[in-house]
Amino acid sequence: MNVKKIAVIAGDGIGPEVVNEGIKVMDKMAALDGTIQFEYTYFPWGCEYYLKHGKMMDDDGIDQLASFDAIYLGAVGYPGVPDSVSLRDLLIVIRKEFDQYVNLRPIKLLNGAPCPIHHGSNENINMTFIRENSEGEYSGAGEWLYKGKPEEVVLQTGVFSRKGTERVIRHAFEIANKENKTVTSISKANALNYSMVFWDEVFKEVSKDYPNITTYSYLVDAAAMHMIMDPARFEVVVTSNLFGDILTDVGAALAGGMGLAAGANLNPEKKYPSMFEPVHGSAPDIAGKGVANPLAAIWSVSQMFDFFGYANRGKEILQAIEQIMVEGKVLTPDLGGNARTDEVGDRIVQLLDQ
Ligand SMILES: NC(=O)c1ccc[n+]([C@@H]2O[C@H](COP(=O)([O-])OP(=O)(O)OC[C@H]3O[C@@H](n4cnc5c(N)ncnc54)[C@H](O)[C@@H]3O)[C@@H](O)[C@H]2O)c1
């Protein structure tokens, strides 16, 4: 039996509600498969923990997590705790310390999912976004000078190392190579005259190692427009931390909304645990009402199966998500239904049985 140790950080707001459903699906799929099993350890970290203890996670939190095979995260953030604290002191620490330099976000319009553009279809909206996840514009480097004075100046430094840039671009090419797809790089070299000129150069260099792969390179502003007007242009996409953050929300809107957007933070070498999470936040406006859509959290479970080498199982979970939407009977209010979070999870489990 392949036993995987999973650290569960359910977090705040709707985090625990959607994670519960994801775990139902993990256990069901493990039972159906018969060769894999999950052992869960729950960590109470997040904003509630911060309000009690003055910190988002234990001081030795990273050491505690290091021996796990994966981290399954709900969402963090809650009114009363600044977002800069909740994000930086938990999520970003984990992503950085565990060198989860690939943020893999599928943007795939499943049958039955709502799409805001009339020309959107499951054929033309099918992208794999690879967002650089360890440095770039979110490196946290910078300065705040002369605070509160008239000459106040802030510097927010983008950090693009050769190692960091090359490895994430190479990862995109490796995926495209396996899946016989094109690779698109998104940057902004006309305005960011160091970082993005460098990014484009590294993209060109790495592309030489993959002569059979067709490549495209777009400026981020043009890419935002093309994603809406002509999404079929994009297959495997690689971009920086900030641009990826923004464009994957555009992608989430194209593919059915935040309730369907999943993301994996990967350390591809498996030296450290990778982290799987829905893209959405803690949604304080609907927390505690039992109406959060768990499908994004369940989609990230599908990504976890892929990562553990059970791609067929991951695919079956995705098919169940598609089926529930095609049926249209057991859906949460954000998708036009009136089902509760746990009813959606239960229906997915039933569909896996069929
Ligand atoms: N990865 C994370 O943990 C993460 C990501 C984004 C935001 N946040 C945090 O979450 C808090 C709220 O942020 P926000 O309101 O900007 O974003 P949000 O994603 O929490 O919510 C945005 C809107 O989408 C809806 N929504 C989100 N997920 C949903 C789901 N699964 N089902 C149905 N509706 C859903 C919400 O009700 C809300 O109207 C903030 O504190 C923010 O910092 C955390």
mmCIF file of C-alpha atoms and ligand atoms in Angstrom:
data_model
loop_
_atom_site.group_PDB
_atom_site.id
_atom_site.type_symbol
_atom_site.label_atom_id
_atom_site.label_comp_id
_atom_site.label_asym_id
_atom_site.label_seq_id
_atom_site.Cartn_x
_atom_site.Cartn_y
_atom_site.Cartn_z
ATOM 1 C CA MET A 1 0.000 0.000 0.000
ATOM 2 C CA ASN A 2 1.264 3.438 -0.958
ATOM 3 C CA VAL A 3 0.558 5.491 2.190
ATOM 4 C CA LYS A 4 0.724 9.259 1.699
ATOM 5 C CA LYS A 5 0.975 11.575 4.681
ATOM 6 C CA ILE A 6 -1.113 14.687 4.145
ATOM 7 C CA ALA A 7 -0.862 17.865 6.239
ATOM 8 C CA VAL A 8 -4.256 19.541 6.241
ATOM 9 C CA ILE A 9 -4.380 23.292 6.820
ATOM 10 C CA ALA A 10 -8.071 23.984 6.431
ATOM 11 C CA GLY A 11 -7.598 27.643 7.397
ATOM 12 C CA ASP A 12 -10.328 30.257 7.656
ATOM 13 C CA GLY A 13 -13.836 31.016 6.465
ATOM 14 C CA ILE A 14 -14.998 28.529 3.855
ATOM 15 C CA GLY A 15 -11.578 26.794 3.902
ATOM 16 C CA PRO A 16 -12.631 24.032 6.338
ATOM 17 C CA GLU A 17 -16.006 23.622 4.594
ATOM 18 C CA VAL A 18 -14.507 22.906 1.174
ATOM 19 C CA VAL A 19 -11.550 20.893 2.491
ATOM 20 C CA ASN A 20 -13.938 18.460 4.222
ATOM 21 C CA GLU A 21 -15.470 17.644 0.861
ATOM 22 C CA GLY A 22 -12.056 17.275 -0.771
ATOM 23 C CA ILE A 23 -11.065 14.759 1.877
ATOM 24 C CA LYS A 24 -14.251 12.769 1.294
ATOM 25 C CA VAL A 25 -13.250 12.523 -2.353
ATOM 26 C CA MET A 26 -9.647 11.571 -1.555
ATOM 27 C CA ASP A 27 -10.789 8.760 0.695
ATOM 28 C CA LYS A 28 -13.338 7.522 -1.804
ATOM 29 C CA MET A 29 -10.838 7.482 -4.625
ATOM 30 C CA ALA A 30 -8.228 5.774 -2.453
ATOM 31 C CA ALA A 31 -10.784 3.072 -1.552
ATOM 32 C CA LEU A 32 -11.709 2.575 -5.204
ATOM 33 C CA ASP A 33 -8.066 2.375 -6.237
ATOM 34 C CA GLY A 34 -6.950 0.045 -3.474
ATOM 35 C CA THR A 35 -3.219 0.790 -3.798
ATOM 36 C CA ILE A 36 -3.061 4.230 -2.206
ATOM 37 C CA GLN A 37 -4.137 5.457 1.204
ATOM 38 C CA PHE A 38 -4.035 8.833 2.955
ATOM 39 C CA GLU A 39 -3.120 9.662 6.542
ATOM 40 C CA TYR A 40 -4.182 13.142 7.598
ATOM 41 C CA THR A 41 -2.717 15.432 10.234
ATOM 42 C CA TYR A 42 -4.688 18.606 10.878
ATOM 43 C CA PHE A 43 -2.975 21.915 11.653
ATOM 44 C CA PRO A 44 -5.124 24.656 13.211
ATOM 45 C CA TRP A 45 -3.150 27.474 11.613
ATOM 46 C CA GLY A 46 -4.691 30.564 10.068
ATOM 47 C CA CYS A 47 -6.291 33.819 11.188
ATOM 48 C CA GLU A 48 -8.160 32.434 14.209
ATOM 49 C CA TYR A 49 -4.850 31.022 15.388
ATOM 50 C CA TYR A 50 -3.230 34.408 14.765
ATOM 51 C CA LEU A 51 -5.809 36.210 16.882
ATOM 52 C CA LYS A 52 -5.102 33.813 19.781
ATOM 53 C CA HIS A 53 -1.338 33.394 19.426
ATOM 54 C CA GLY A 54 -0.133 36.443 17.485
ATOM 55 C CA LYS A 55 1.222 34.287 14.650
ATOM 56 C CA MET A 56 -0.236 32.490 11.657
ATOM 57 C CA MET A 57 1.599 29.223 12.300
ATOM 58 C CA ASP A 58 3.901 27.675 14.912
ATOM 59 C CA ASP A 59 7.470 28.985 14.966
ATOM 60 C CA ASP A 60 8.715 25.577 13.855
ATOM 61 C CA GLY A 61 5.792 25.158 11.457
ATOM 62 C CA ILE A 62 7.990 24.547 8.438
ATOM 63 C CA ASP A 63 9.889 21.785 10.284
ATOM 64 C CA GLN A 64 6.582 20.212 11.287
ATOM 65 C CA LEU A 65 5.388 20.160 7.681
ATOM 66 C CA ALA A 66 8.640 19.024 6.080
ATOM 67 C CA SER A 67 8.083 15.288 6.458
ATOM 68 C CA PHE A 68 4.660 15.243 4.772
ATOM 69 C CA ASP A 69 4.076 14.063 1.213
ATOM 70 C CA ALA A 70 1.721 16.963 0.490
ATOM 71 C CA ILE A 71 -0.132 19.843 2.074
ATOM 72 C CA TYR A 72 -3.840 20.302 1.441
ATOM 73 C CA LEU A 73 -4.866 23.885 2.105
ATOM 74 C CA GLY A 74 -8.326 25.462 2.244
ATOM 75 C CA ALA A 75 -7.969 29.236 2.390
ATOM 76 C CA VAL A 76 -6.604 31.848 4.727
ATOM 77 C CA GLY A 77 -7.675 35.407 5.417
ATOM 78 C CA TYR A 78 -10.281 36.957 7.622
ATOM 79 C CA PRO A 79 -11.513 40.425 8.571
ATOM 80 C CA GLY A 80 -9.474 41.675 11.514
ATOM 81 C CA VAL A 81 -6.180 40.264 10.267
ATOM 82 C CA PRO A 82 -4.418 42.276 7.549
ATOM 83 C CA ASP A 83 -4.251 40.298 4.292
ATOM 84 C CA SER A 84 -0.558 41.133 4.053
ATOM 85 C CA VAL A 85 -0.033 39.174 7.314
ATOM 86 C CA SER A 86 -2.285 36.212 6.528
ATOM 87 C CA LEU A 87 -0.843 35.720 3.068
ATOM 88 C CA ARG A 88 2.818 36.454 3.773
ATOM 89 C CA ASP A 89 3.168 34.675 7.110
ATOM 90 C CA LEU A 90 1.623 31.387 6.064
ATOM 91 C CA LEU A 91 1.053 30.786 2.370
ATOM 92 C CA ILE A 92 4.065 32.607 1.020
ATOM 93 C CA VAL A 93 6.335 31.187 3.731
ATOM 94 C CA ILE A 94 5.287 27.657 2.768
ATOM 95 C CA ARG A 95 5.676 28.306 -0.960
ATOM 96 C CA LYS A 96 9.148 29.758 -0.452
ATOM 97 C CA GLU A 97 10.550 27.462 2.214
ATOM 98 C CA PHE A 98 9.473 24.380 0.283
ATOM 99 C CA ASP A 99 10.696 25.809 -2.990
ATOM 100 C CA GLN A 100 7.293 25.342 -4.600
ATOM 101 C CA TYR A 101 8.410 27.258 -7.620
ATOM 102 C CA VAL A 102 5.725 26.026 -9.980
ATOM 103 C CA ASN A 103 2.182 27.228 -9.507
ATOM 104 C CA LEU A 104 0.168 25.019 -11.843
ATOM 105 C CA ARG A 105 -3.303 26.279 -12.634
ATOM 106 C CA PRO A 106 -5.486 24.443 -15.124
ATOM 107 C CA ILE A 107 -7.868 26.715 -17.020
ATOM 108 C CA LYS A 108 -10.194 24.297 -18.638
ATOM 109 C CA LEU A 109 -13.822 24.910 -19.415
ATOM 110 C CA LEU A 110 -15.615 21.705 -18.510
ATOM 111 C CA ASN A 111 -18.925 20.763 -20.090
ATOM 112 C CA GLY A 112 -21.763 22.292 -18.127
ATOM 113 C CA ALA A 113 -19.628 25.064 -16.597
ATOM 114 C CA PRO A 114 -20.784 28.636 -17.194
ATOM 115 C CA CYS A 115 -18.652 30.780 -19.492
ATOM 116 C CA PRO A 116 -19.021 34.560 -19.735
ATOM 117 C CA ILE A 117 -17.928 34.809 -23.388
ATOM 118 C CA HIS A 118 -20.320 33.674 -26.116
ATOM 119 C CA HIS A 119 -17.560 32.036 -28.169
ATOM 120 C CA GLY A 120 -16.117 30.056 -25.247
ATOM 121 C CA SER A 121 -16.201 26.259 -25.530
ATOM 122 C CA ASN A 122 -14.480 23.283 -24.006
ATOM 123 C CA GLU A 123 -12.406 23.086 -27.165
ATOM 124 C CA ASN A 124 -11.017 26.602 -27.133
ATOM 125 C CA ILE A 125 -10.591 27.128 -23.370
ATOM 126 C CA ASN A 126 -8.049 24.539 -22.322
ATOM 127 C CA MET A 127 -4.868 26.065 -20.936
ATOM 128 C CA THR A 128 -2.249 25.025 -18.424
ATOM 129 C CA PHE A 129 -0.863 28.082 -16.687
ATOM 130 C CA ILE A 130 2.571 27.787 -15.097
ATOM 131 C CA ARG A 131 3.103 30.746 -12.830
ATOM 132 C CA GLU A 132 6.527 31.360 -11.309
ATOM 133 C CA ASN A 133 5.887 30.992 -7.606
ATOM 134 C CA SER A 134 9.079 31.648 -5.680
ATOM 135 C CA GLU A 135 10.465 35.059 -6.630
ATOM 136 C CA GLY A 136 9.715 37.739 -9.236
ATOM 137 C CA GLU A 137 7.512 40.622 -8.217
ATOM 138 C CA TYR A 138 6.470 38.804 -5.007
ATOM 139 C CA SER A 139 10.000 38.374 -3.682
ATOM 140 C CA GLY A 140 9.204 40.730 -0.814
ATOM 141 C CA ALA A 141 12.371 42.718 -1.480
ATOM 142 C CA GLY A 142 12.275 46.476 -1.282
ATOM 143 C CA GLU A 143 12.495 49.499 0.967
ATOM 144 C CA TRP A 144 10.236 52.025 2.617
ATOM 145 C CA LEU A 145 12.176 55.231 3.024
ATOM 146 C CA TYR A 146 11.278 58.417 4.898
ATOM 147 C CA LYS A 147 7.998 56.913 6.089
ATOM 148 C CA GLY A 148 5.348 59.557 6.697
ATOM 149 C CA LYS A 149 7.572 62.377 5.435
ATOM 150 C CA PRO A 150 6.916 64.455 2.315
ATOM 151 C CA GLU A 151 9.873 62.793 0.601
ATOM 152 C CA GLU A 152 8.493 59.297 1.310
ATOM 153 C CA VAL A 153 9.652 56.685 -1.241
ATOM 154 C CA VAL A 154 8.846 52.989 -1.554
ATOM 155 C CA LEU A 155 10.773 50.497 -3.657
ATOM 156 C CA GLN A 156 9.288 47.098 -4.502
ATOM 157 C CA THR A 157 11.980 45.043 -6.135
ATOM 158 C CA GLY A 158 11.275 42.284 -8.635
ATOM 159 C CA VAL A 159 13.823 39.503 -8.275
ATOM 160 C CA PHE A 160 14.465 37.293 -11.295
ATOM 161 C CA SER A 161 17.346 34.869 -10.866
ATOM 162 C CA ARG A 162 18.701 32.817 -13.741
ATOM 163 C CA LYS A 163 18.046 29.620 -11.805
ATOM 164 C CA GLY A 164 14.491 30.650 -10.884
ATOM 165 C CA THR A 165 13.569 31.858 -14.337
ATOM 166 C CA GLU A 166 15.109 29.011 -16.247
ATOM 167 C CA ARG A 167 13.674 26.198 -14.161
ATOM 168 C CA VAL A 168 10.087 27.391 -14.373
ATOM 169 C CA ILE A 169 10.312 27.957 -18.117
ATOM 170 C CA ARG A 170 11.865 24.528 -18.551
ATOM 171 C CA HIS A 171 9.051 22.988 -16.537
ATOM 172 C CA ALA A 172 6.545 24.498 -18.972
ATOM 173 C CA PHE A 173 8.445 23.042 -21.926
ATOM 174 C CA GLU A 174 8.559 19.631 -20.279
ATOM 175 C CA ILE A 175 4.776 19.617 -19.858
ATOM 176 C CA ALA A 176 4.256 20.808 -23.425
ATOM 177 C CA ASN A 177 6.633 18.129 -24.649
ATOM 178 C CA LYS A 178 4.668 15.375 -22.919
ATOM 179 C CA GLU A 179 1.324 16.709 -24.074
ATOM 180 C CA ASN A 180 2.360 17.784 -27.571
ATOM 181 C CA LYS A 181 1.323 21.393 -26.998
ATOM 182 C CA THR A 182 2.578 24.890 -27.747
ATOM 183 C CA VAL A 183 4.248 27.090 -25.113
ATOM 184 C CA THR A 184 3.406 30.749 -24.696
ATOM 185 C CA SER A 185 5.539 33.085 -22.608
ATOM 186 C CA ILE A 186 3.930 36.218 -21.201
ATOM 187 C CA SER A 187 6.127 39.147 -20.208
ATOM 188 C CA LYS A 188 6.491 42.901 -20.614
ATOM 189 C CA ALA A 189 9.928 43.680 -21.978
ATOM 190 C CA ASN A 190 8.896 46.976 -23.547
ATOM 191 C CA ALA A 191 8.370 48.560 -20.128
ATOM 192 C CA LEU A 192 10.319 46.403 -17.661
ATOM 193 C CA ASN A 193 13.715 46.871 -19.222
ATOM 194 C CA TYR A 194 15.701 44.550 -16.946
ATOM 195 C CA SER A 195 13.522 41.797 -15.573
ATOM 196 C CA MET A 196 11.396 41.116 -18.601
ATOM 197 C CA VAL A 197 14.132 41.536 -21.186
ATOM 198 C CA PHE A 198 15.981 38.901 -19.162
ATOM 199 C CA TRP A 199 12.852 36.702 -18.974
ATOM 200 C CA ASP A 200 12.466 36.839 -22.767
ATOM 201 C CA GLU A 201 16.123 35.974 -23.292
ATOM 202 C CA VAL A 202 15.927 32.955 -21.009
ATOM 203 C CA PHE A 203 12.716 31.844 -22.733
ATOM 204 C CA LYS A 204 14.484 31.978 -26.095
ATOM 205 C CA GLU A 205 17.492 30.075 -24.753
ATOM 206 C CA VAL A 206 15.426 27.292 -23.210
ATOM 207 C CA SER A 207 13.227 27.005 -26.303
ATOM 208 C CA LYS A 208 16.332 25.999 -28.297
ATOM 209 C CA ASP A 209 16.393 22.743 -26.320
ATOM 210 C CA TYR A 210 12.884 21.959 -27.583
ATOM 211 C CA PRO A 211 13.056 22.624 -31.326
ATOM 212 C CA ASN A 212 9.841 20.696 -32.027
ATOM 213 C CA ILE A 213 7.696 22.851 -29.775
ATOM 214 C CA THR A 214 5.960 25.884 -31.268
ATOM 215 C CA THR A 215 6.370 28.958 -29.086
ATOM 216 C CA TYR A 216 4.677 32.331 -28.776
ATOM 217 C CA SER A 217 5.636 35.358 -26.743
ATOM 218 C CA TYR A 218 3.121 38.041 -25.795
ATOM 219 C CA LEU A 219 3.162 41.248 -23.816
ATOM 220 C CA VAL A 220 0.970 40.876 -20.766
ATOM 221 C CA ASP A 221 -1.513 43.544 -21.836
ATOM 222 C CA ALA A 222 -2.033 41.921 -25.232
ATOM 223 C CA ALA A 223 -2.244 38.500 -23.576
ATOM 224 C CA ALA A 224 -5.073 39.698 -21.323
ATOM 225 C CA MET A 225 -7.020 40.729 -24.405
ATOM 226 C CA HIS A 226 -6.264 37.562 -26.374
ATOM 227 C CA MET A 227 -7.374 35.387 -23.466
ATOM 228 C CA ILE A 228 -10.852 36.853 -23.813
ATOM 229 C CA MET A 229 -11.023 37.320 -27.580
ATOM 230 C CA ASP A 230 -9.217 34.207 -28.727
ATOM 231 C CA PRO A 231 -8.483 31.827 -25.837
ATOM 232 C CA ALA A 232 -7.554 28.959 -28.171
ATOM 233 C CA ARG A 233 -4.170 30.630 -28.717
ATOM 234 C CA PHE A 234 -3.047 29.490 -25.277
ATOM 235 C CA GLU A 235 -2.057 25.912 -24.460
ATOM 236 C CA VAL A 236 0.841 25.744 -21.997
ATOM 237 C CA VAL A 237 1.554 29.235 -20.675
ATOM 238 C CA VAL A 238 4.500 30.347 -18.557
ATOM 239 C CA THR A 239 4.704 33.697 -16.835
ATOM 240 C CA SER A 240 5.932 35.587 -13.807
ATOM 241 C CA ASN A 241 4.448 35.587 -10.328
ATOM 242 C CA LEU A 242 2.453 38.826 -10.632
ATOM 243 C CA PHE A 243 1.291 38.398 -14.224
ATOM 244 C CA GLY A 244 0.327 34.796 -13.503
ATOM 245 C CA ASP A 245 -1.615 35.818 -10.433
ATOM 246 C CA ILE A 246 -3.698 38.299 -12.392
ATOM 247 C CA LEU A 247 -4.149 36.341 -15.612
ATOM 248 C CA THR A 248 -5.207 33.155 -13.845
ATOM 249 C CA ASP A 249 -8.104 35.088 -12.324
ATOM 250 C CA VAL A 250 -9.090 36.065 -15.865
ATOM 251 C CA GLY A 251 -8.772 32.375 -16.647
ATOM 252 C CA ALA A 252 -10.878 31.420 -13.631
ATOM 253 C CA ALA A 253 -13.636 33.700 -14.887
ATOM 254 C CA LEU A 254 -13.444 32.109 -18.352
ATOM 255 C CA ALA A 255 -13.660 28.607 -16.914
ATOM 256 C CA GLY A 256 -16.666 28.958 -14.631
ATOM 257 C CA GLY A 257 -15.642 31.228 -11.754
ATOM 258 C CA MET A 258 -13.730 31.032 -8.491
ATOM 259 C CA GLY A 259 -15.694 28.017 -7.317
ATOM 260 C CA LEU A 260 -14.013 25.977 -10.057
ATOM 261 C CA ALA A 261 -10.424 27.291 -9.989
ATOM 262 C CA ALA A 262 -7.750 24.980 -8.590
ATOM 263 C CA GLY A 263 -4.044 25.456 -8.122
ATOM 264 C CA ALA A 264 -1.057 23.327 -7.199
ATOM 265 C CA ASN A 265 2.143 24.735 -5.698
ATOM 266 C CA LEU A 266 4.725 22.237 -6.805
ATOM 267 C CA ASN A 267 8.243 21.378 -5.852
ATOM 268 C CA PRO A 268 8.729 19.204 -8.945
ATOM 269 C CA GLU A 269 11.858 17.519 -7.565
ATOM 270 C CA LYS A 270 9.802 16.295 -4.581
ATOM 271 C CA LYS A 271 12.541 17.346 -2.192
ATOM 272 C CA TYR A 272 9.866 19.141 -0.157
ATOM 273 C CA PRO A 273 6.108 18.718 0.106
ATOM 274 C CA SER A 274 3.956 20.335 -2.557
ATOM 275 C CA MET A 275 0.765 22.175 -1.661
ATOM 276 C CA PHE A 276 -2.663 21.819 -3.247
ATOM 277 C CA GLU A 277 -5.385 24.420 -2.789
ATOM 278 C CA PRO A 278 -8.380 26.048 -4.394
ATOM 279 C CA VAL A 279 -7.500 29.445 -5.850
ATOM 280 C CA HIS A 280 -10.303 31.239 -4.032
ATOM 281 C CA GLY A 281 -9.999 32.891 -0.642
ATOM 282 C CA SER A 282 -11.882 32.397 2.603
ATOM 283 C CA ALA A 283 -15.038 34.149 1.275
ATOM 284 C CA PRO A 284 -16.118 35.728 4.583
ATOM 285 C CA ASP A 285 -19.390 36.820 2.928
ATOM 286 C CA ILE A 286 -20.646 33.223 2.684
ATOM 287 C CA ALA A 287 -18.576 31.483 5.400
ATOM 288 C CA GLY A 288 -20.552 29.335 7.845
ATOM 289 C CA LYS A 289 -23.613 29.176 5.605
ATOM 290 C CA GLY A 290 -22.791 25.805 4.071
ATOM 291 C CA VAL A 291 -23.121 27.094 0.509
ATOM 292 C CA ALA A 292 -19.483 27.351 -0.599
ATOM 293 C CA ASN A 293 -18.715 25.532 -3.812
ATOM 294 C CA PRO A 294 -16.284 22.693 -3.006
ATOM 295 C CA LEU A 295 -15.491 21.842 -6.643
ATOM 296 C CA ALA A 296 -12.277 23.917 -6.774
ATOM 297 C CA ALA A 297 -11.013 22.166 -3.642
ATOM 298 C CA ILE A 298 -12.006 18.824 -5.189
ATOM 299 C CA TRP A 299 -10.245 19.737 -8.445
ATOM 300 C CA SER A 300 -7.070 20.342 -6.428
ATOM 301 C CA VAL A 301 -7.462 16.798 -5.082
ATOM 302 C CA SER A 302 -7.451 15.656 -8.705
ATOM 303 C CA GLN A 303 -4.158 17.546 -9.142
ATOM 304 C CA MET A 304 -2.790 15.784 -6.072
ATOM 305 C CA PHE A 305 -3.558 12.378 -7.592
ATOM 306 C CA ASP A 306 -1.787 13.483 -10.801
ATOM 307 C CA PHE A 307 1.242 14.567 -8.799
ATOM 308 C CA PHE A 308 1.408 11.262 -6.918
ATOM 309 C CA GLY A 309 1.508 9.437 -10.255
ATOM 310 C CA TYR A 310 -2.180 8.457 -10.360
ATOM 311 C CA ALA A 311 -3.135 10.533 -13.408
ATOM 312 C CA ASN A 312 -6.016 8.214 -14.350
ATOM 313 C CA ARG A 313 -7.539 8.707 -10.920
ATOM 314 C CA GLY A 314 -7.092 12.463 -11.251
ATOM 315 C CA LYS A 315 -8.907 12.273 -14.564
ATOM 316 C CA GLU A 316 -11.788 10.326 -13.042
ATOM 317 C CA ILE A 317 -12.250 13.028 -10.409
ATOM 318 C CA LEU A 318 -12.301 15.664 -13.132
ATOM 319 C CA GLN A 319 -14.871 13.646 -15.049
ATOM 320 C CA ALA A 320 -17.069 13.498 -11.940
ATOM 321 C CA ILE A 321 -16.807 17.295 -11.613
ATOM 322 C CA GLU A 322 -17.843 17.619 -15.237
ATOM 323 C CA GLN A 323 -20.712 15.194 -14.800
ATOM 324 C CA ILE A 324 -22.141 17.006 -11.784
ATOM 325 C CA MET A 325 -22.231 20.190 -13.841
ATOM 326 C CA VAL A 326 -23.776 18.554 -16.880
ATOM 327 C CA GLU A 327 -26.489 17.031 -14.651
ATOM 328 C CA GLY A 328 -27.035 20.508 -13.175
ATOM 329 C CA LYS A 329 -29.035 19.169 -10.224
ATOM 330 C CA VAL A 330 -26.628 19.298 -7.289
ATOM 331 C CA LEU A 331 -24.843 22.630 -7.571
ATOM 332 C CA THR A 332 -24.152 25.438 -5.107
ATOM 333 C CA PRO A 333 -25.720 28.909 -5.575
ATOM 334 C CA ASP A 334 -22.663 30.393 -7.334
ATOM 335 C CA LEU A 335 -23.359 27.927 -10.165
ATOM 336 C CA GLY A 336 -27.071 28.626 -10.171
ATOM 337 C CA GLY A 337 -28.127 25.725 -7.928
ATOM 338 C CA ASN A 338 -29.428 25.473 -4.393
ATOM 339 C CA ALA A 339 -27.406 22.562 -3.044
ATOM 340 C CA ARG A 340 -25.271 22.732 0.065
ATOM 341 C CA THR A 341 -21.502 22.227 0.121
ATOM 342 C CA ASP A 342 -21.728 18.727 1.602
ATOM 343 C CA GLU A 343 -24.396 17.644 -0.872
ATOM 344 C CA VAL A 344 -22.042 18.481 -3.731
ATOM 345 C CA GLY A 345 -19.256 16.455 -2.088
ATOM 346 C CA ASP A 346 -21.627 13.523 -1.538
ATOM 347 C CA ARG A 347 -22.789 13.594 -5.151
ATOM 348 C CA ILE A 348 -19.204 13.566 -6.423
ATOM 349 C CA VAL A 349 -18.536 10.521 -4.255
ATOM 350 C CA GLN A 350 -21.618 8.799 -5.729
ATOM 351 C CA LEU A 351 -20.530 9.651 -9.257
ATOM 352 C CA LEU A 352 -17.103 8.136 -8.638
ATOM 353 C CA ASP A 353 -18.856 4.901 -7.749
ATOM 354 C CA GLN A 354 -20.648 4.673 -11.079
HETATM 355 N N1 LIG B 1 -5.221 31.221 -1.162
HETATM 356 C C1 LIG B 1 -5.826 31.903 -0.217
HETATM 357 O O1 LIG B 1 -5.878 31.477 0.912
HETATM 358 C C2 LIG B 1 -6.485 33.209 -0.560
HETATM 359 C C3 LIG B 1 -6.706 33.572 -1.881
HETATM 360 C C4 LIG B 1 -7.412 34.749 -2.145
HETATM 361 C C5 LIG B 1 -7.852 35.539 -1.094
HETATM 362 N N2 LIG B 1 -7.591 35.164 0.190
HETATM 363 C C6 LIG B 1 -8.138 35.906 1.342
HETATM 364 O O2 LIG B 1 -9.539 35.621 1.458
HETATM 365 C C7 LIG B 1 -10.210 36.756 2.000
HETATM 366 C C8 LIG B 1 -11.367 37.131 1.097
HETATM 367 O O3 LIG B 1 -10.839 37.575 -0.151
HETATM 368 P P1 LIG B 1 -11.709 37.941 -1.418
HETATM 369 O O4 LIG B 1 -13.102 38.243 -0.970
HETATM 370 O O5 LIG B 1 -10.949 38.919 -2.193
HETATM 371 O O6 LIG B 1 -11.701 36.619 -2.315
HETATM 372 P P2 LIG B 1 -12.571 35.292 -2.171
HETATM 373 O O7 LIG B 1 -12.066 34.343 -3.187
HETATM 374 O O8 LIG B 1 -12.578 34.807 -0.777
HETATM 375 O O9 LIG B 1 -14.065 35.724 -2.554
HETATM 376 C C9 LIG B 1 -14.397 36.468 -3.722
HETATM 377 C C10 LIG B 1 -15.881 36.233 -4.069
HETATM 378 O O10 LIG B 1 -16.027 34.912 -4.608
HETATM 379 C C11 LIG B 1 -16.911 34.160 -3.823
HETATM 380 N N3 LIG B 1 -16.355 32.810 -3.670
HETATM 381 C C12 LIG B 1 -15.042 32.494 -3.453
HETATM 382 N N4 LIG B 1 -14.912 31.178 -3.335
HETATM 383 C C13 LIG B 1 -16.143 30.650 -3.471
HETATM 384 C C14 LIG B 1 -16.627 29.313 -3.426
HETATM 385 N N5 LIG B 1 -15.815 28.262 -3.231
HETATM 386 N N6 LIG B 1 -17.956 29.130 -3.582
HETATM 387 C C15 LIG B 1 -18.773 30.159 -3.818
HETATM 388 N N7 LIG B 1 -18.381 31.441 -3.870
HETATM 389 C C16 LIG B 1 -17.058 31.674 -3.693
HETATM 390 C C17 LIG B 1 -17.012 34.874 -2.479
HETATM 391 O O11 LIG B 1 -18.250 34.617 -1.844
HETATM 392 C C18 LIG B 1 -16.805 36.314 -2.859
HETATM 393 O O12 LIG B 1 -18.028 36.898 -3.235
HETATM 394 C C19 LIG B 1 -9.146 37.848 2.138
HETATM 395 O O13 LIG B 1 -8.739 37.865 3.464
HETATM 396 C C20 LIG B 1 -8.032 37.400 1.205
HETATM 397 O O14 LIG B 1 -6.766 37.831 1.595
HETATM 398 C C21 LIG B 1 -6.935 34.020 0.478
#
